[in-house]
Short mmCIF file of C-alpha atoms in Angstrom, two decimals:
data_model
loop_
_atom_site.label_atom_id
_atom_site.label_comp_id
_atom_site.label_asym_id
_atom_site.label_seq_id
_atom_site.Cartn_x
_atom_site.Cartn_y
_atom_site.Cartn_z
CA MET A 661 -114.54 -150.02 -52.83
CA PHE A 662 -118.19 -149.34 -52.52
CA ALA A 663 -120.00 -152.68 -52.96
CA ASP A 664 -123.57 -152.32 -54.22
CA ARG A 665 -124.15 -155.62 -56.09
CA ALA A 666 -123.26 -159.33 -55.15
CA LYS A 667 -124.18 -162.81 -56.37
CA ILE A 668 -124.57 -165.35 -53.69
CA ILE A 669 -125.97 -168.92 -53.08
CA ILE A 670 -128.41 -169.39 -50.35
CA LYS A 671 -129.61 -172.81 -48.98
CA SER A 672 -132.30 -173.62 -46.34
CA GLY A 673 -131.78 -176.50 -43.97
CA ASN A 674 -132.79 -180.13 -44.72
CA GLY A 675 -135.58 -181.52 -42.55
CA GLY A 676 -134.37 -184.27 -40.23
CA ASN A 677 -135.33 -187.71 -40.91
CA GLY A 678 -138.07 -189.42 -38.71
CA HIS A 679 -136.83 -192.37 -36.59
CA VAL A 680 -137.71 -195.95 -36.53
CA SER A 681 -137.60 -197.42 -32.94
CA PHE A 682 -139.83 -199.75 -30.69
CA ARG A 683 -140.49 -199.31 -27.10
CA ARG A 684 -138.35 -201.87 -25.20
CA GLU A 685 -138.66 -201.84 -21.49
CA LYS A 686 -138.17 -204.59 -18.85
CA TYR A 687 -141.86 -205.14 -18.26
CA VAL A 688 -143.24 -204.22 -21.83
CA PRO A 689 -141.94 -206.97 -24.06
CA ASP A 690 -144.19 -205.98 -27.03
CA GLY A 691 -144.03 -202.13 -27.01
CA GLY A 692 -145.30 -200.32 -29.93
CA PRO A 693 -143.34 -197.95 -32.23
CA ASP A 694 -141.96 -194.94 -30.49
CA GLY A 695 -139.78 -193.30 -33.26
CA GLY A 696 -139.83 -189.59 -33.17
CA ASP A 697 -140.26 -186.91 -35.86
CA GLY A 698 -137.38 -185.16 -37.43
CA GLY A 699 -136.68 -181.51 -36.62
CA LYS A 700 -137.62 -178.79 -39.23
CA GLY A 701 -134.70 -177.36 -41.33
CA GLY A 702 -133.64 -173.79 -40.61
CA ASP A 703 -135.04 -170.93 -42.89
CA VAL A 704 -133.05 -168.48 -44.72
CA ILE A 705 -133.97 -164.87 -43.45
CA ILE A 706 -133.07 -161.46 -44.87
CA GLU A 707 -132.99 -158.55 -42.42
CA VAL A 708 -132.56 -154.91 -42.85
CA ASP A 709 -129.69 -153.40 -40.80
CA GLU A 710 -129.84 -149.61 -40.71
CA GLY A 711 -126.13 -149.52 -39.86
CA LEU A 712 -125.17 -150.98 -43.24
CA ASN A 713 -124.62 -149.07 -46.42
CA THR A 714 -122.88 -151.49 -48.60
CA LEU A 715 -123.06 -155.21 -49.71
CA LEU A 716 -119.44 -155.75 -48.70
CA ASN A 717 -120.14 -158.44 -46.41
CA PHE A 718 -121.01 -160.64 -49.44
CA ARG A 719 -117.91 -159.88 -51.33
CA HIS A 720 -115.65 -162.67 -50.05
CA LYS A 721 -118.17 -165.50 -49.00
CA ARG A 722 -120.61 -166.88 -51.68
CA LYS A 723 -122.48 -169.56 -49.96
CA PHE A 724 -124.76 -169.19 -46.98
CA ALA A 725 -126.77 -172.08 -45.49
CA ALA A 726 -129.15 -172.61 -42.56
CA GLN A 727 -128.76 -175.45 -40.24
CA ASN A 728 -130.28 -178.95 -40.95
CA GLY A 729 -132.92 -180.29 -38.65
CA GLU A 730 -131.79 -183.26 -36.53
CA GLU A 731 -133.12 -186.89 -36.91
CA GLY A 732 -136.02 -187.92 -34.39
CA GLY A 733 -135.03 -190.13 -31.54
CA LYS A 734 -136.32 -193.03 -29.33
CA LYS A 735 -139.09 -192.65 -26.91
CA ARG A 736 -140.97 -190.30 -29.22
CA CYS A 737 -138.30 -187.61 -29.02
CA HIS A 738 -138.57 -184.94 -31.58
CA GLY A 739 -135.52 -183.94 -33.44
CA LYS A 740 -134.05 -180.63 -32.88
CA ASN A 741 -135.06 -177.99 -35.37
CA GLY A 742 -132.20 -176.50 -37.61
CA GLU A 743 -131.11 -172.75 -36.69
CA ASN A 744 -132.13 -170.14 -39.02
CA ILE A 745 -129.53 -168.17 -40.86
CA VAL A 746 -130.08 -164.32 -40.87
CA LEU A 747 -128.44 -162.22 -43.70
CA LYS A 748 -128.19 -158.61 -42.97
CA VAL A 749 -128.47 -156.10 -45.82
CA PRO A 750 -128.70 -152.34 -46.08
CA GLN A 751 -132.28 -150.91 -46.60
CA GLY A 752 -133.17 -150.66 -50.22
CA THR A 753 -131.37 -154.05 -51.19
CA VAL A 754 -133.24 -155.92 -53.88
CA ILE A 755 -132.91 -159.55 -54.17
CA LYS A 756 -133.31 -161.28 -57.57
CA ASP A 757 -133.39 -164.77 -58.88
CA ALA A 758 -129.88 -164.83 -60.59
CA GLN A 759 -131.09 -167.03 -63.51
CA SER A 760 -134.17 -165.07 -64.45
CA GLY A 761 -133.26 -161.56 -63.23
CA LYS A 762 -136.97 -161.51 -61.56
CA VAL A 763 -137.33 -159.72 -58.08
CA ILE A 764 -137.87 -161.96 -55.11
CA LEU A 765 -137.87 -159.37 -52.34
CA ASP A 766 -137.23 -155.64 -52.09
CA MET A 767 -136.00 -154.85 -48.60
CA SER A 768 -137.41 -151.42 -48.42
CA GLY A 769 -140.68 -149.68 -46.96
CA ASP A 770 -142.41 -152.28 -44.49
CA HIS A 771 -140.09 -155.05 -45.44
CA LYS A 772 -137.66 -155.28 -42.60
CA ARG A 773 -137.22 -158.97 -41.84
CA GLU A 774 -138.49 -161.63 -44.51
CA ILE A 775 -138.03 -165.34 -44.94
CA ILE A 776 -136.61 -165.97 -48.53
CA LEU A 777 -136.30 -169.62 -48.36
CA LYS A 778 -138.20 -172.05 -45.88
CA GLY A 779 -136.39 -175.09 -44.30
CA GLY A 780 -137.46 -178.69 -45.19
CA ARG A 781 -140.26 -180.22 -43.13
CA GLY A 782 -139.11 -182.98 -40.74
CA GLY A 783 -139.91 -186.57 -41.59
CA LYS A 784 -142.53 -188.31 -39.37
CA GLY A 785 -141.21 -191.06 -37.12
CA ASN A 786 -142.53 -194.50 -37.25
CA MET A 787 -144.93 -194.02 -34.23
CA ASN A 788 -147.13 -192.07 -36.77
CA PHE A 789 -147.62 -194.99 -38.97
CA ALA A 790 -149.11 -197.71 -36.67
CA THR A 791 -152.48 -198.91 -37.54
CA PRO A 792 -154.73 -201.84 -36.33
CA THR A 793 -153.42 -203.88 -39.13
CA MET A 794 -149.77 -202.52 -39.11
CA GLN A 795 -148.77 -202.45 -35.41
CA ALA A 796 -145.18 -202.39 -35.97
CA PRO A 797 -144.18 -200.21 -38.82
CA LYS A 798 -140.53 -200.46 -39.64
CA TYR A 799 -140.34 -197.35 -41.62
CA ALA A 800 -140.30 -193.57 -41.06
CA GLN A 801 -140.61 -190.59 -43.34
CA PRO A 802 -137.47 -188.96 -44.48
CA GLY A 803 -137.01 -185.33 -44.01
CA GLN A 804 -137.49 -183.01 -46.88
CA PRO A 805 -134.47 -181.31 -48.43
CA GLY A 806 -133.99 -177.63 -48.12
CA GLN A 807 -134.12 -175.24 -50.92
CA GLU A 808 -131.09 -173.92 -52.75
CA LEU A 809 -131.08 -170.66 -54.94
CA GLU A 810 -128.48 -168.45 -56.48
CA VAL A 811 -129.66 -164.87 -55.91
CA LEU A 812 -128.39 -161.42 -56.88
CA LEU A 813 -128.37 -158.67 -54.46
CA GLU A 814 -128.53 -155.09 -55.72
CA LEU A 815 -128.51 -152.06 -53.41
CA LYS A 816 -130.62 -149.18 -54.83
CA VAL A 817 -130.43 -146.30 -52.50
CA ILE A 818 -133.78 -144.76 -51.18
CA ALA A 819 -133.79 -141.08 -51.76
CA ASP A 820 -136.38 -138.42 -52.73
CA VAL A 821 -134.14 -136.48 -55.01
CA GLY A 822 -131.41 -137.69 -57.34
CA LEU A 823 -128.57 -135.42 -58.22
CA VAL A 824 -127.19 -136.35 -61.73
CA GLY A 825 -124.74 -134.66 -63.91
CA PHE A 826 -121.51 -135.38 -65.77
CA PRO A 827 -118.11 -135.80 -63.79
CA ASN A 828 -116.83 -132.70 -62.15
CA VAL A 829 -119.93 -130.51 -62.46
CA GLY A 830 -119.96 -129.85 -58.77
CA LYS A 831 -122.58 -132.43 -57.32
CA SER A 832 -120.40 -133.21 -54.28
CA THR A 833 -119.94 -129.50 -53.55
CA LEU A 834 -123.60 -128.92 -53.81
CA LEU A 835 -124.59 -131.81 -51.58
CA SER A 836 -122.13 -130.86 -48.91
CA ARG A 837 -123.54 -127.34 -48.93
CA VAL A 838 -127.28 -128.19 -48.69
CA SER A 839 -127.10 -131.36 -46.44
CA ASN A 840 -125.36 -133.08 -43.58
CA ALA A 841 -123.38 -135.25 -46.08
CA GLN A 842 -119.73 -134.97 -46.21
CA PRO A 843 -118.49 -136.31 -49.51
CA LYS A 844 -114.92 -136.26 -50.80
CA ILE A 845 -114.48 -133.16 -53.03
CA ALA A 846 -111.73 -132.64 -55.49
CA ASN A 847 -111.25 -131.18 -58.93
CA TYR A 848 -110.79 -134.55 -60.90
CA HIS A 849 -113.04 -136.92 -62.58
CA PHE A 850 -114.84 -139.76 -60.72
CA THR A 851 -113.79 -138.62 -57.24
CA THR A 852 -117.30 -139.89 -56.24
CA LEU A 853 -117.22 -143.72 -56.62
CA GLN A 854 -120.44 -144.30 -54.40
CA PRO A 855 -123.71 -142.74 -54.09
CA ASN A 856 -123.70 -140.08 -51.10
CA LEU A 857 -126.84 -139.61 -49.30
CA GLY A 858 -127.59 -136.42 -47.47
CA VAL A 859 -130.71 -135.04 -45.53
CA VAL A 860 -131.79 -131.47 -46.66
CA ASP A 861 -133.69 -129.45 -43.82
CA ILE A 862 -135.12 -126.15 -45.12
CA GLU A 863 -137.00 -123.78 -42.98
CA GLY A 864 -140.91 -124.18 -43.03
CA CYS A 865 -140.67 -127.51 -45.04
CA ASN A 866 -140.56 -131.24 -44.32
CA GLY A 867 -137.23 -131.65 -45.80
CA PHE A 868 -135.97 -134.58 -48.01
CA VAL A 869 -133.20 -137.00 -48.74
CA ILE A 870 -130.91 -136.39 -51.61
CA ALA A 871 -128.43 -138.69 -53.39
CA ASP A 872 -125.42 -137.64 -55.35
CA ILE A 873 -125.32 -140.22 -57.99
CA PRO A 874 -121.77 -140.58 -59.30
CA GLY A 875 -120.80 -138.75 -62.56
CA LEU A 876 -122.39 -140.30 -65.63
CA ILE A 877 -120.76 -140.80 -69.12
CA GLU A 878 -122.08 -141.48 -72.63
CA GLY A 879 -122.72 -145.20 -72.86
CA ALA A 880 -123.60 -145.63 -69.01
CA SER A 881 -126.85 -147.40 -69.94
CA GLU A 882 -124.73 -150.10 -72.00
CA GLY A 883 -122.42 -150.44 -68.88
CA ALA A 884 -119.74 -148.22 -70.02
CA GLY A 885 -117.56 -147.05 -67.10
CA LEU A 886 -119.43 -147.80 -63.92
CA GLY A 887 -122.90 -147.16 -65.50
CA HIS A 888 -125.07 -149.73 -64.34
CA GLN A 889 -123.73 -149.67 -60.80
CA PHE A 890 -124.68 -145.90 -60.57
CA LEU A 891 -127.85 -146.05 -62.76
CA ARG A 892 -129.58 -148.28 -60.42
CA HIS A 893 -129.53 -145.89 -57.71
CA ILE A 894 -131.68 -143.46 -59.66
CA GLU A 895 -134.63 -145.92 -59.91
CA ARG A 896 -136.23 -144.88 -56.69
CA THR A 897 -135.83 -141.10 -56.76
CA ARG A 898 -139.07 -138.97 -57.30
CA VAL A 899 -137.48 -135.95 -58.62
CA MET A 900 -134.17 -135.23 -60.40
CA ILE A 901 -131.84 -132.39 -60.28
CA HIS A 902 -129.68 -132.14 -63.46
CA LEU A 903 -126.61 -130.12 -62.40
CA VAL A 904 -124.62 -128.73 -65.39
CA ASP A 905 -121.61 -126.52 -65.57
CA ALA A 906 -123.17 -123.28 -66.98
CA ALA A 907 -119.65 -121.86 -67.39
CA SER A 908 -118.37 -124.43 -69.53
CA THR A 909 -114.97 -124.56 -67.62
CA GLU A 910 -113.94 -127.81 -69.18
CA GLY A 911 -115.23 -126.77 -72.72
CA ARG A 912 -118.41 -129.00 -72.69
CA ASP A 913 -121.82 -127.63 -73.81
CA PRO A 914 -124.26 -127.66 -70.75
CA ILE A 915 -127.22 -128.14 -73.18
CA ASP A 916 -125.76 -131.00 -74.92
CA ASP A 917 -124.93 -132.66 -71.48
CA ILE A 918 -128.44 -132.45 -70.41
CA TYR A 919 -129.61 -134.19 -73.58
CA LYS A 920 -126.96 -136.94 -73.17
CA ILE A 921 -127.86 -137.51 -69.60
CA ASN A 922 -131.59 -137.83 -70.65
CA THR A 923 -130.69 -140.24 -73.39
CA GLU A 924 -128.87 -142.62 -70.89
CA LEU A 925 -131.67 -142.52 -68.39
CA GLU A 926 -134.32 -143.40 -71.04
CA LYS A 927 -131.99 -146.19 -72.45
CA TYR A 928 -131.73 -147.47 -68.89
CA GLN A 929 -135.41 -147.17 -67.96
CA ALA A 930 -137.85 -145.48 -70.28
CA ASP A 931 -140.07 -143.97 -67.47
CA LEU A 932 -137.12 -142.13 -65.68
CA THR A 933 -137.19 -139.26 -68.04
CA LYS A 934 -140.81 -138.76 -67.21
CA ARG A 935 -140.22 -137.89 -63.67
CA PRO A 936 -140.10 -134.32 -62.50
CA GLN A 937 -136.86 -132.70 -63.35
CA VAL A 938 -135.28 -129.45 -62.51
CA ILE A 939 -131.90 -128.01 -64.13
CA ALA A 940 -129.42 -126.41 -61.74
CA ALA A 941 -127.05 -124.26 -63.92
CA ASN A 942 -123.77 -124.30 -61.60
CA LYS A 943 -120.70 -122.31 -61.52
CA ILE A 944 -122.35 -118.93 -62.31
CA ASP A 945 -119.67 -117.27 -60.27
CA ALA A 946 -117.14 -118.43 -63.10
CA ILE A 947 -119.37 -116.88 -65.90
CA TYR A 948 -117.86 -113.89 -67.70
CA VAL A 949 -120.27 -112.63 -70.53
CA GLU A 950 -118.44 -110.23 -72.97
CA GLU A 951 -120.27 -107.60 -74.70
CA GLY A 952 -122.42 -109.01 -77.55
CA GLN A 953 -122.33 -112.56 -76.21
CA GLU A 954 -125.47 -114.41 -74.86
CA ASP A 955 -125.76 -115.28 -71.26
CA PRO A 956 -125.41 -119.12 -71.03
CA VAL A 957 -127.84 -119.39 -68.46
CA GLU A 958 -130.58 -117.52 -70.46
CA ARG A 959 -129.53 -119.89 -73.33
CA ILE A 960 -130.25 -123.02 -71.19
CA LYS A 961 -133.60 -121.39 -70.07
CA ARG A 962 -134.63 -120.75 -73.62
CA GLU A 963 -133.91 -124.46 -74.53
CA PHE A 964 -135.52 -126.18 -71.73
CA GLU A 965 -138.07 -123.90 -69.93
CA PRO A 966 -140.77 -124.12 -72.84
CA LYS A 967 -140.50 -127.85 -72.29
CA GLY A 968 -141.60 -127.40 -68.61
CA ILE A 969 -138.25 -127.93 -67.00
CA LYS A 970 -137.40 -125.01 -64.64
CA VAL A 971 -133.82 -123.71 -64.59
CA PHE A 972 -132.12 -122.10 -61.56
CA PRO A 973 -128.77 -120.46 -61.76
CA ILE A 974 -126.61 -121.39 -58.83
CA SER A 975 -123.20 -121.51 -57.31
CA ALA A 976 -122.42 -124.44 -55.18
CA ALA A 977 -119.28 -122.79 -54.20
CA THR A 978 -120.69 -119.49 -52.90
CA GLY A 979 -124.38 -120.76 -52.25
CA LYS A 980 -125.90 -118.10 -54.51
CA GLY A 981 -129.39 -119.35 -55.87
CA ILE A 982 -129.33 -122.65 -53.88
CA LYS A 983 -132.20 -121.72 -51.54
CA GLU A 984 -134.60 -120.99 -54.43
CA LEU A 985 -133.71 -124.24 -56.06
CA LEU A 986 -134.36 -126.29 -52.89
CA TYR A 987 -137.85 -124.66 -52.14
CA TYR A 988 -138.81 -125.66 -55.73
CA VAL A 989 -137.75 -129.03 -55.39
CA GLN A 990 -139.65 -129.40 -52.05
CA SER A 991 -142.72 -127.92 -53.70
CA GLU A 992 -142.55 -130.69 -56.54
CA LEU A 993 -141.98 -133.41 -53.93
CA ASP A 994 -145.22 -132.20 -52.06
CA LYS A 995 -147.15 -132.97 -55.16
CA LEU A 996 -146.15 -136.41 -55.43
CA PRO A 997 -146.81 -139.75 -53.37
CA LYS A 998 -144.59 -139.90 -50.38
CA GLU A 999 -144.03 -143.70 -50.36
CA PRO A 1000 -140.79 -144.74 -52.08
CA THR A 1001 -140.78 -146.86 -55.00
CA VAL A 1002 -141.01 -150.77 -53.97
CA PHE A 1003 -140.44 -153.26 -56.37
CA GLU A 1004 -143.14 -155.79 -56.72
CA GLN A 1005 -142.36 -159.49 -56.27
CA GLU A 1006 -141.96 -161.34 -59.69
CA PHE A 1007 -140.34 -164.56 -58.56
CA PHE A 1008 -141.32 -167.08 -55.98
CA PRO A 1009 -138.57 -169.33 -54.73
CA GLU A 1010 -140.94 -172.27 -54.82
CA ASP A 1011 -140.79 -171.92 -58.52
CA VAL A 1012 -137.17 -173.70 -58.44
CA LEU A 1013 -139.42 -176.87 -57.78
CA MET A 1014 -140.82 -176.52 -61.26
CA ARG A 1015 -137.30 -176.48 -62.68
CA THR A 1016 -136.17 -179.65 -60.84
CA ASN A 1017 -136.29 -183.24 -62.67
CA LEU A 1018 -137.71 -185.01 -59.56
CA PRO A 1019 -140.04 -187.86 -60.63
CA TYR A 1020 -143.83 -188.13 -60.08
CA THR A 1021 -146.58 -190.49 -61.09
CA VAL A 1022 -150.29 -190.11 -62.15
CA GLU A 1023 -152.47 -193.22 -61.77
CA TYR A 1024 -156.07 -194.22 -61.17
CA ASP A 1025 -156.98 -196.49 -58.37
CA GLN A 1026 -159.80 -198.42 -59.72
CA LYS A 1027 -160.73 -199.85 -56.31
CA GLU A 1028 -160.85 -196.44 -54.31
CA LYS A 1029 -162.11 -194.43 -57.62
CA VAL A 1030 -159.37 -191.96 -56.86
CA TYR A 1031 -156.79 -190.48 -59.12
CA MET A 1032 -153.31 -190.69 -57.33
CA VAL A 1033 -150.50 -188.07 -57.85
CA GLU A 1034 -147.37 -189.26 -56.02
CA GLY A 1035 -143.64 -188.83 -56.07
CA PRO A 1036 -140.72 -186.91 -54.70
CA LYS A 1037 -141.43 -183.79 -56.74
CA VAL A 1038 -144.91 -183.41 -55.26
CA ASP A 1039 -143.88 -184.39 -51.85
CA ARG A 1040 -141.12 -181.70 -51.75
CA MET A 1041 -143.66 -179.05 -53.09
CA LEU A 1042 -146.02 -179.74 -50.30
CA GLY A 1043 -143.27 -179.46 -47.78
CA TYR A 1044 -142.90 -175.73 -48.70
CA THR A 1045 -146.50 -174.77 -49.36
CA ASN A 1046 -149.10 -173.66 -46.99
CA LEU A 1047 -152.27 -174.76 -48.68
CA ASP A 1048 -154.34 -172.97 -46.02
CA SER A 1049 -153.12 -169.55 -47.40
CA GLU A 1050 -154.46 -167.92 -50.66
CA LYS A 1051 -151.04 -167.44 -51.81
CA GLY A 1052 -149.92 -170.96 -51.05
CA PHE A 1053 -152.83 -172.63 -52.80
CA ALA A 1054 -152.34 -170.27 -55.83
CA PHE A 1055 -148.92 -171.50 -56.20
CA PHE A 1056 -150.10 -175.06 -55.78
CA GLN A 1057 -152.31 -174.82 -58.73
CA ARG A 1058 -149.73 -173.22 -60.71
CA PHE A 1059 -147.33 -175.94 -59.84
CA LEU A 1060 -149.71 -178.70 -61.09
CA LYS A 1061 -150.39 -176.60 -64.27
CA GLU A 1062 -146.67 -175.82 -65.09
CA THR A 1063 -145.25 -179.10 -64.31
CA GLY A 1064 -147.69 -180.95 -66.40
CA ILE A 1065 -149.48 -182.93 -63.82
CA LEU A 1066 -152.95 -181.42 -64.89
CA ASP A 1067 -152.39 -182.74 -68.48
CA ASP A 1068 -151.46 -186.04 -67.13
CA LEU A 1069 -154.63 -186.12 -64.97
CA GLU A 1070 -156.68 -185.19 -68.04
CA ALA A 1071 -154.92 -187.85 -70.14
CA ALA A 1072 -155.66 -190.43 -67.61
CA GLY A 1073 -159.44 -189.52 -67.93
CA VAL A 1074 -160.11 -187.19 -64.91
CA GLN A 1075 -163.57 -185.74 -65.08
CA GLU A 1076 -165.33 -182.73 -63.35
CA GLY A 1077 -165.93 -183.59 -59.72
CA ASP A 1078 -163.53 -186.66 -59.53
CA THR A 1079 -161.51 -187.17 -56.51
CA VAL A 1080 -157.78 -186.42 -56.67
CA SER A 1081 -155.25 -187.52 -54.02
CA VAL A 1082 -151.99 -185.39 -54.17
CA SER A 1083 -149.39 -187.16 -51.85
CA GLY A 1084 -152.45 -188.30 -49.61
CA ILE A 1085 -154.29 -184.95 -49.72
CA LEU A 1086 -157.67 -185.20 -51.34
CA PHE A 1087 -159.04 -182.55 -53.66
CA GLU A 1088 -162.26 -182.40 -55.78
CA TYR A 1089 -161.16 -181.74 -59.50
CA HIS A 1090 -162.63 -178.69 -61.19
CA LYS A 1091 -161.63 -177.16 -64.49
#
């Protein structure tokens, strides 16, 4: 069974705890603290594997965790860092937050290997806390916990052209004739249960990738049949070929079929119907027009060509008319940007911190004239955030606002230019 959707839980490794120990040697009776730092927890990494075309590896295992960092040791020994876990996915896999449905990563384009969850920072050993007045600190910093997130993996194939149509109109036959793909072909509904990709090479042109999207039915946009599993594969295509049975060999009206398909596309995603479309009126080898009857291909042309949708009569079985169709599709592609659609990041895993109920405090230190923001929630946030980067600092500001810390600071009386200490890091307050 083709697997193009999976829901899994991922967890980065916990940071190792800092160590408490003191130098004890035969001729050094009063040695100082020498407890080492804990190791960093392993990251969760997503990597594109060109050899994969399904998400089957995630069907029977739901939880994936990186290794925890080791605790620091005596004699200033640093704990071993936890090993990363690398999850391999097909190109075109979109990773979403399962709770909100927002995009975290789109593994297409330049995104080949990305860190999705960072491991927790290792805690500092007691050797870091010695001061002239505290020469034998008996405490060390605990390691920061890893991040855990439930994510939804969705495979959205990357193809220039999407081949859509009702079941049994000849999509697999056309794909096998125009490309190097070898789909299963039979005369019954829903033979195709997975998108088939093929590369089309035509003389004098760049060529393009075409995807046979499994047969649509009415109600697909509401999830009828295998609607959602199939429709998501159309989202990246730049041009769509509507294949219809112009001979009505199964008694369906080809014009009605086209309108129904466009309705399903629009319900699923409104802008899909705005993309360039072309109609391939298939099975012309089976058309027999009696005297006084209208040619069904001419009827389709009269309905759609005034709307700017070109109609090509073809026979996937004999190859007639296919070359003209392909050259037209190539000319349409040449007018469009060549980069595939890449979904922008909408959700940042650090946002999980905003949903946790870890405590924090906001107090004013009268002696130092500093507003103090402290607590596990703030410590954890700083462990995953690089304040030196623009992206990291933007998240830090959003964290303070959305968790209510800024409101608490203002309630405590903070003013423009006052000093604020966030877990020991000093900032100047500005509205």
